[in-house]
Amino acid sequence: MLKINEEMLQLTKDMVAVSSVNTTKGEKDIGLFIEDYLRAIPYFKEHPNQVIVQTLKNDKLERRNVFALLLGQKDKNSKTIIFHGHTDTVGVEDYGALAGYAFDCDGLAEQLKEIELPEEVKKDLESGEYLFGRGACDMKSGDAVFMILLKELSEHVSDLSGNILLSLNPVEENLHTGIIEGIEVIEKLKKEYDLDYVLAINNDYTCPMYPGDKHHYIYTGVGGKLLPCFYIQGRETHVGQCFEGYDPTTVMAELIKEMNLNPEYSDVYEGEYALPPTLLKSKDLKGWYNVQTAKEALVYFNYFVLNSDVRDITKKLVSAGDKAVRRASADLNIKYKAFCEKSGKDFQQIKNNWSVMSYEDLYQMVKNHDEYIDKILAEETVKLQEAGVDKREIPVSYIRILLARANIYHPVVVLYYATPYCPHNTLEKNDEAVEKLEKILKVVEEENNIEYRMDGFFPSLSDSSYLSLDDSMESIETLKHNFPQMQQLYPLPLEQIKKLNIKAVNFGVYGKDAHKSTERLQIPYSFGVLPELIMKTTEVFLNVC
């Protein structure tokens, strides 16, 4: 194993050296690197058609998914394990003056020795057990582990019962387009080679969950994500008559106060809690300066989901909008009354003229009497996409069109969902796969003097979301109805995912500070224990018994 471990370390360094920052041409470059590596393996030289490259559709950067299918030759066994990971990274702006070394693991380590570091980071650097660099932890090391293990297995393919499908995908760090489009290939290979996908293993990074945490984590599922957006139409006014308008930014502020980091909105499943909603963007929609108050505002949140039905979540979010407008109206009257008392003017209660609705409610108001609305919205989508408008904000244009056609000019809040949407999934505790994993972990724990903890949900967003779907189709229908022009803006093969229903777990390399300039990989576990865990799991899950 020592030789293999050294190969994993070197391959990780080589892959880190290929800058593959999300939304840059480097995402294509890393795909080409991986393809070249795989095609140089003797097995794939003999079976070149089993390295499959899928260029993403209509992608100006020509990013690509790279697959490699290793077919065991010991006997006829359709059982197949998927090794999958992502190949893109976040940017390097956080490295500051050291940005030029972010993709040079050895050079970066030398530079870090010359600067002041937090005590824990300094200790890890001096230990020699950590590899620093952008993507070293998240997650090119995880990809390298899979690639080397696939190479090793290919050299003993006559002894392999069952099959391995490697799937390495770009665009994970924002829209997950790689794995989403890759479902088509995964499904095609299943039919072509009569594959039975018994398990998918992701190697996305794992880390300590609190100071002093000594556990290593295995995740039997992944949390989902919604992006609830609130479009707010108020009523503008001149600043000289400031109490005569309805300020959308005040409602926006109340929504932020109600939802942002509020654990009351945290989803929970069997004792595990999702992080609460987190504000991602808030702004008024004025295009220039004048002395008129804003008419419109937009705010949206990251919303993690473990198990809740989208129907229930939608009701909860509409209720949050109701609370926001009531509080904003009450606050407006308190301030107006105080001003009237100070200035000697008569006070008259300002009516709460706000309404709150879902996008589905608004759309149905118009659809019921306007047979051309779908064509109008589809054409608007094409126009705005060609203009490069942010996909999260394109629905604002739809809502303006619908409000006008519904003759709604009073203050209103409209809830909609936007891209990206990540499904949630997890293995039930009584699932046979969980029982197998528990036995494997016990063996690895005893052999390596470590302690594992098995949790139901990987704590970050993951491509594993798109391999299985726990949501009911009724829940998905509610999502679709409130996700404007979903098929155009964020097409998802939800029915295919539901049908494939691949059991997906995350083992993961081990490191610290992903997405930070001190990102680093712990070498002994990641290239020593983890490969052993993967190989034992492969053996158990491909067993024909």
GROMACS .gro file of C-alpha atoms in nm, residues 41 45 50 57 83 133 142-143 148 175 181 222 234 258 260 318 338 366 391 444 454 460 487 489 491 508-509 516:
model
   28
   41ILE     CA    1  -0.400   0.277  -1.783
   45LYS     CA    2  -0.598   0.107  -2.354
   50GLN     CA    3  -1.509   0.228  -2.142
   57LYS     CA    4  -2.466   2.089  -2.323
   83PHE     CA    5  -1.690   0.617  -0.722
  133GLY     CA    6  -0.334   2.412  -0.151
  142GLY     CA    7  -1.062   1.238  -0.302
  143ASP     CA    8  -1.059   1.210  -0.682
  148ILE     CA    9  -0.539   0.521  -0.808
  175LEU     CA   10  -2.501   2.458  -0.998
  181GLU     CA   11  -2.625   1.589  -1.693
  222VAL     CA   12  -2.698   1.432   0.213
  234GLY     CA   13  -4.433   4.812  -0.240
  258GLU     CA   14  -3.755   3.664   1.097
  260ASN     CA   15  -3.190   3.461   0.896
  318VAL     CA   16  -4.562   3.225   0.313
  338ALA     CA   17  -4.472   5.951   1.691
  366VAL     CA   18  -5.348   3.465  -1.470
  391LYS     CA   19  -3.100   3.292  -1.313
  444VAL     CA   20  -1.131  -0.043   1.023
  454MET     CA   21  -2.201   0.760   1.118
  460SER     CA   22  -2.244   2.053   0.304
  487GLN     CA   23  -3.765   2.328  -1.717
  489LEU     CA   24  -3.387   2.759  -1.606
  491PRO     CA   25  -3.396   2.125  -1.584
  508GLY     CA   26  -1.432   1.144   0.225
  509VAL     CA   27  -1.076   1.250   0.269
  516LYS     CA   28  -1.023   2.903   0.322
   0.00000   0.00000   0.00000
